[in-house]
Short mmCIF file of C-alpha atoms in Angstrom, two decimals:
data_model
loop_
_atom_site.label_atom_id
_atom_site.label_comp_id
_atom_site.label_asym_id
_atom_site.label_seq_id
_atom_site.Cartn_x
_atom_site.Cartn_y
_atom_site.Cartn_z
CA MET A 116 56.58 122.79 -116.48
CA LYS A 117 60.29 122.93 -115.77
CA ILE A 118 62.93 121.14 -117.83
CA THR A 119 66.29 120.48 -116.23
CA THR A 120 69.20 119.56 -118.44
CA THR A 121 71.46 116.98 -116.75
CA ASN A 122 74.62 115.03 -117.58
CA ILE A 123 72.74 111.76 -117.30
CA PRO A 124 73.21 109.86 -120.59
CA GLU A 125 70.14 109.45 -122.74
CA VAL A 126 68.45 106.11 -122.58
CA VAL A 127 68.25 105.10 -126.18
CA VAL A 128 68.12 101.34 -126.58
CA ASN A 129 69.00 99.22 -123.56
CA MET A 130 67.59 100.52 -120.27
CA GLU A 131 69.50 97.99 -118.12
CA LYS A 132 72.79 98.86 -119.78
CA SER A 133 72.15 102.58 -119.29
CA LYS A 134 71.40 102.10 -115.61
CA THR A 135 74.63 100.14 -115.10
CA GLU A 136 76.64 102.77 -116.97
CA LEU A 137 75.15 105.52 -114.88
CA ALA A 138 75.72 103.59 -111.66
CA ASN A 139 79.37 103.00 -112.63
CA SER A 140 79.90 106.67 -113.41
CA VAL A 141 78.46 107.59 -110.00
CA ILE A 142 80.75 105.08 -108.27
CA GLU A 143 83.74 106.45 -110.16
CA GLU A 144 82.93 109.79 -108.59
CA ILE A 145 82.59 108.23 -105.15
CA TYR A 146 85.93 106.34 -105.14
CA PRO A 147 88.16 109.43 -105.03
CA LEU A 148 86.02 110.84 -102.24
CA LEU A 149 86.47 107.65 -100.23
CA ASN A 150 90.20 107.63 -100.93
CA GLU A 151 90.41 111.23 -99.83
CA ALA A 152 88.52 110.45 -96.61
CA TYR A 153 90.78 107.46 -96.00
CA SER A 154 93.99 109.45 -96.59
CA SER A 155 92.83 112.29 -94.38
CA ARG A 156 92.01 109.82 -91.57
CA ILE A 157 95.43 108.18 -91.97
CA ASP A 158 97.09 111.60 -91.62
CA LEU A 159 95.01 112.32 -88.51
CA VAL A 160 95.87 108.99 -86.91
CA GLU A 161 99.58 109.51 -87.65
CA ASN A 162 99.36 112.96 -86.11
CA PHE A 163 97.61 111.46 -83.08
CA ASP A 164 100.41 108.92 -82.72
CA VAL A 165 102.94 111.77 -82.49
CA ILE A 166 100.75 113.54 -79.90
CA ILE A 167 100.38 110.32 -77.89
CA GLN A 168 104.16 109.80 -77.79
CA SER A 169 104.75 113.39 -76.70
CA LYS A 170 102.10 113.18 -73.97
CA LYS A 171 103.46 109.80 -72.88
CA SER A 172 106.86 111.41 -72.20
CA LYS A 173 105.18 114.27 -70.31
CA VAL A 174 103.22 111.78 -68.18
CA GLN A 175 106.44 109.88 -67.46
CA ILE A 176 108.27 113.08 -66.46
CA ASN A 177 105.38 114.10 -64.18
CA LYS A 178 105.37 110.65 -62.61
CA LEU A 179 109.09 110.91 -61.80
CA GLU A 180 108.63 114.42 -60.42
CA ILE A 181 105.77 113.28 -58.18
CA GLU A 182 107.83 110.33 -56.92
CA SER A 183 110.65 112.70 -56.07
CA LEU A 184 108.24 115.09 -54.30
CA VAL A 185 106.75 112.22 -52.26
CA GLU A 186 110.27 111.24 -51.21
CA LYS A 187 111.06 114.83 -50.27
CA LEU A 188 107.83 115.18 -48.29
CA ASN A 189 108.49 111.95 -46.39
CA LYS A 190 111.96 113.18 -45.48
CA LYS A 191 110.55 116.50 -44.24
CA LYS A 192 108.00 114.60 -42.15
CA LYS A 193 110.78 112.51 -40.66
CA ILE A 194 112.76 115.67 -39.82
CA LYS A 195 109.64 117.11 -38.21
CA LYS A 196 109.22 114.00 -36.08
CA LEU A 197 112.91 114.12 -35.07
CA LEU A 198 112.63 117.80 -34.10
CA GLU A 199 109.51 117.06 -32.03
CA LYS A 200 111.34 114.26 -30.22
CA ILE A 201 114.39 116.49 -29.61
CA ASN A 202 112.01 119.11 -28.20
CA GLU A 203 110.63 116.43 -25.88
CA LEU A 204 114.18 115.47 -24.89
CA ILE A 205 115.14 119.11 -24.14
CA SER A 206 111.90 119.71 -22.22
CA SER A 207 112.58 116.70 -20.05
CA GLY A 208 115.94 118.20 -19.10
CA LEU A 209 118.05 115.43 -20.63
CA VAL A 210 120.17 117.64 -22.86
CA GLN A 211 121.88 119.59 -20.14
CA ASP A 212 125.13 117.68 -20.06
CA GLY A 213 127.96 118.86 -22.31
CA ARG A 214 128.39 115.95 -24.74
CA LEU A 215 124.71 115.32 -25.54
CA ARG A 216 124.08 119.06 -25.80
CA SER A 217 126.86 119.66 -28.32
CA GLU A 218 125.85 116.55 -30.30
CA THR A 219 122.23 117.78 -30.42
CA ILE A 220 123.34 121.26 -31.54
CA ASN A 221 125.50 119.75 -34.29
CA MET A 222 122.66 117.55 -35.43
CA LEU A 223 120.20 120.45 -35.48
CA GLN A 224 122.59 122.49 -37.61
CA ILE A 225 122.87 119.82 -40.31
CA VAL A 226 119.52 118.08 -39.94
CA ASP A 227 118.25 119.17 -43.40
CA MET A 228 121.30 117.73 -45.11
CA LEU A 229 121.24 114.35 -43.37
CA PRO A 230 120.36 111.32 -45.51
CA GLU A 231 117.26 109.33 -44.54
CA ASP A 232 119.14 106.45 -42.94
CA GLN A 233 120.99 108.83 -40.60
CA LEU A 234 117.72 110.55 -39.73
CA ASP A 235 116.34 107.13 -38.77
CA THR A 236 119.39 106.43 -36.61
CA HIS A 237 119.12 109.79 -34.82
CA LEU A 238 115.38 109.33 -34.35
CA ASN A 239 115.90 105.88 -32.81
CA THR A 240 118.60 107.26 -30.49
CA VAL A 241 116.46 110.18 -29.31
CA VAL A 242 113.40 107.95 -28.78
CA SER A 243 115.55 105.47 -26.87
CA ASN A 244 116.93 108.30 -24.64
CA ILE A 245 113.37 109.50 -23.91
CA THR A 246 112.21 105.97 -23.13
CA LYS A 247 115.17 105.45 -20.75
CA ARG A 248 114.34 108.71 -19.00
CA PHE A 249 110.71 107.75 -18.38
CA SER A 250 111.13 104.01 -17.74
CA MET B 256 69.09 113.85 -120.64
CA GLU B 257 66.39 116.33 -119.83
CA ILE B 258 64.38 115.79 -116.66
CA VAL B 259 60.91 117.24 -116.80
CA ARG B 260 59.44 118.58 -113.58
CA SER B 261 55.83 119.53 -113.52
CA ASN B 262 52.81 119.22 -111.35
CA THR B 263 50.34 119.38 -114.18
CA TYR B 264 48.19 116.35 -114.89
CA ASN B 265 49.47 116.11 -118.47
CA ASN B 266 53.00 115.58 -117.35
CA LEU B 267 52.19 113.08 -114.63
CA GLU B 268 53.37 110.16 -116.71
CA GLN B 269 56.69 111.84 -117.43
CA MET B 270 57.13 112.60 -113.71
CA THR B 271 56.40 109.01 -112.74
CA ASN B 272 58.88 107.78 -115.31
CA ASN B 273 61.56 110.11 -113.95
CA ARG B 274 60.97 108.94 -110.39
CA GLU B 275 61.07 105.30 -111.39
CA PHE B 276 64.22 105.85 -113.39
CA ILE B 277 66.04 107.57 -110.52
CA SER B 278 64.82 104.98 -108.02
CA ASN B 279 66.10 102.21 -110.29
CA ILE B 280 69.45 103.94 -110.66
CA ILE B 281 69.87 104.17 -106.88
CA LYS B 282 68.95 100.51 -106.47
CA ARG B 283 71.50 99.61 -109.14
CA ILE B 284 74.24 101.68 -107.46
CA ILE B 285 73.59 99.91 -104.17
CA LEU B 286 73.67 96.52 -105.88
CA ILE B 287 76.95 97.30 -107.64
CA CYS B 288 78.52 98.64 -104.45
CA ASP B 289 77.53 95.48 -102.58
CA ALA B 290 79.00 93.24 -105.24
CA ASP B 291 82.12 95.34 -105.92
CA SER B 292 85.04 93.91 -103.93
CA ASN B 293 87.08 97.10 -104.37
CA PHE B 294 84.30 99.14 -102.90
CA SER B 295 83.82 96.89 -99.87
CA GLY B 296 87.63 96.73 -99.50
CA ILE B 297 88.03 100.46 -99.19
CA LYS B 298 85.01 100.57 -96.89
CA LYS B 299 86.69 98.03 -94.59
CA GLN B 300 89.90 100.06 -94.67
CA ILE B 301 88.00 103.20 -93.74
CA ASP B 302 86.24 101.36 -90.89
CA SER B 303 89.57 100.08 -89.64
CA ILE B 304 91.22 103.52 -89.76
CA ASN B 305 88.17 105.03 -88.08
CA GLU B 306 88.54 102.52 -85.28
CA LYS B 307 92.22 103.46 -84.91
CA TYR B 308 91.23 107.14 -84.92
CA GLU B 309 88.67 106.61 -82.14
CA THR B 310 91.12 104.57 -80.06
CA ALA B 311 93.81 107.23 -80.43
CA LYS B 312 91.33 109.95 -79.49
CA LYS B 313 90.34 108.04 -76.33
CA LYS B 314 93.99 107.51 -75.44
CA ILE B 315 94.75 111.22 -75.82
CA ASN B 316 91.77 112.12 -73.62
CA LYS B 317 93.01 109.69 -70.98
CA GLN B 318 96.51 111.18 -71.15
CA GLU B 319 95.09 114.71 -70.85
CA LYS B 320 93.23 113.61 -67.72
CA LEU B 321 96.40 112.05 -66.29
CA LEU B 322 98.43 115.19 -67.00
CA LYS B 323 95.80 117.35 -65.33
CA THR B 324 95.70 115.12 -62.25
CA SER B 325 99.48 114.95 -62.02
CA LYS B 326 99.76 118.72 -62.30
CA SER B 327 97.37 119.28 -59.40
CA LEU B 328 99.14 116.55 -57.38
CA LYS B 329 102.49 118.25 -57.93
CA GLU B 330 101.09 121.58 -56.77
CA GLU B 331 99.57 119.92 -53.72
CA PHE B 332 102.87 118.25 -52.76
CA LEU B 333 104.86 121.43 -53.30
CA THR B 334 102.51 123.33 -50.99
CA LYS B 335 102.71 120.62 -48.32
CA ILE B 336 106.51 120.56 -48.54
CA GLU B 337 106.70 124.33 -48.23
CA ILE B 338 104.44 124.34 -45.15
CA ILE B 339 106.28 121.54 -43.36
CA ASP B 340 109.65 123.07 -44.30
CA ASN B 341 108.68 126.40 -42.75
CA GLU B 342 107.46 124.65 -39.60
CA ASN B 343 110.71 122.67 -39.37
CA SER B 344 112.90 125.77 -39.82
CA LYS B 345 110.96 127.59 -37.12
CA MET B 346 111.20 124.66 -34.70
CA ARG B 347 114.89 124.09 -35.45
CA LEU B 348 115.70 127.73 -34.62
CA GLU B 349 113.64 127.57 -31.41
CA LEU B 350 115.46 124.40 -30.34
CA LEU B 351 118.88 125.90 -31.10
CA GLU B 352 117.85 128.98 -29.11
CA SER B 353 116.76 126.86 -26.17
CA LEU B 354 120.16 125.12 -26.26
CA GLY B 355 121.84 128.53 -26.30
CA SER B 356 123.39 128.09 -29.72
CA VAL B 357 121.86 131.10 -31.52
#
């Protein structure tokens, strides 16, 4: 036989009263634990909110960077198309005369610095010259 | 209170009493917890904060995924730009050469 001594109060007179007292003392022990769990969760959620805000800014920065890269890539593609058309123009022998030749050389030297609208204008002009040549 | 534990036949009654007592105590705790408004209040608060915690966790995971995707997209675009830029430089030089400018 094994006898374990516990902190459970002795049941002397009223069994119901003793049970309630014991239950209340157990609950009193549980409350702080629940409060602790609640506070720790609140801290975690607050910490998460800070992380979310920081990541939100990073996502926004990345989005802007990608938009800028897409713009840059589109411009490079446009330059490529212009260069291909100029190559076509030169191959067809249309850039032999003095004025068009010097204009083409000037354009080739600054093509990377040209804004998109000017690239469009040059592309339209070159395509139009090629079309005239073969029409 | 002393709780007697024994497997001997003589102490069977004591053992049964102990078990009944503990079982009654647990039932009483559950009853009190159900009826106690403070207890259910804090339980609701914990449920609510747990929900917020789970939502925040999901949001962070989604953001992590977005950041990972955007990083690989950036790398992909940078590579494409570098390739097309090299091709353009090469073609530009060839064209200038063919026009006798280099």
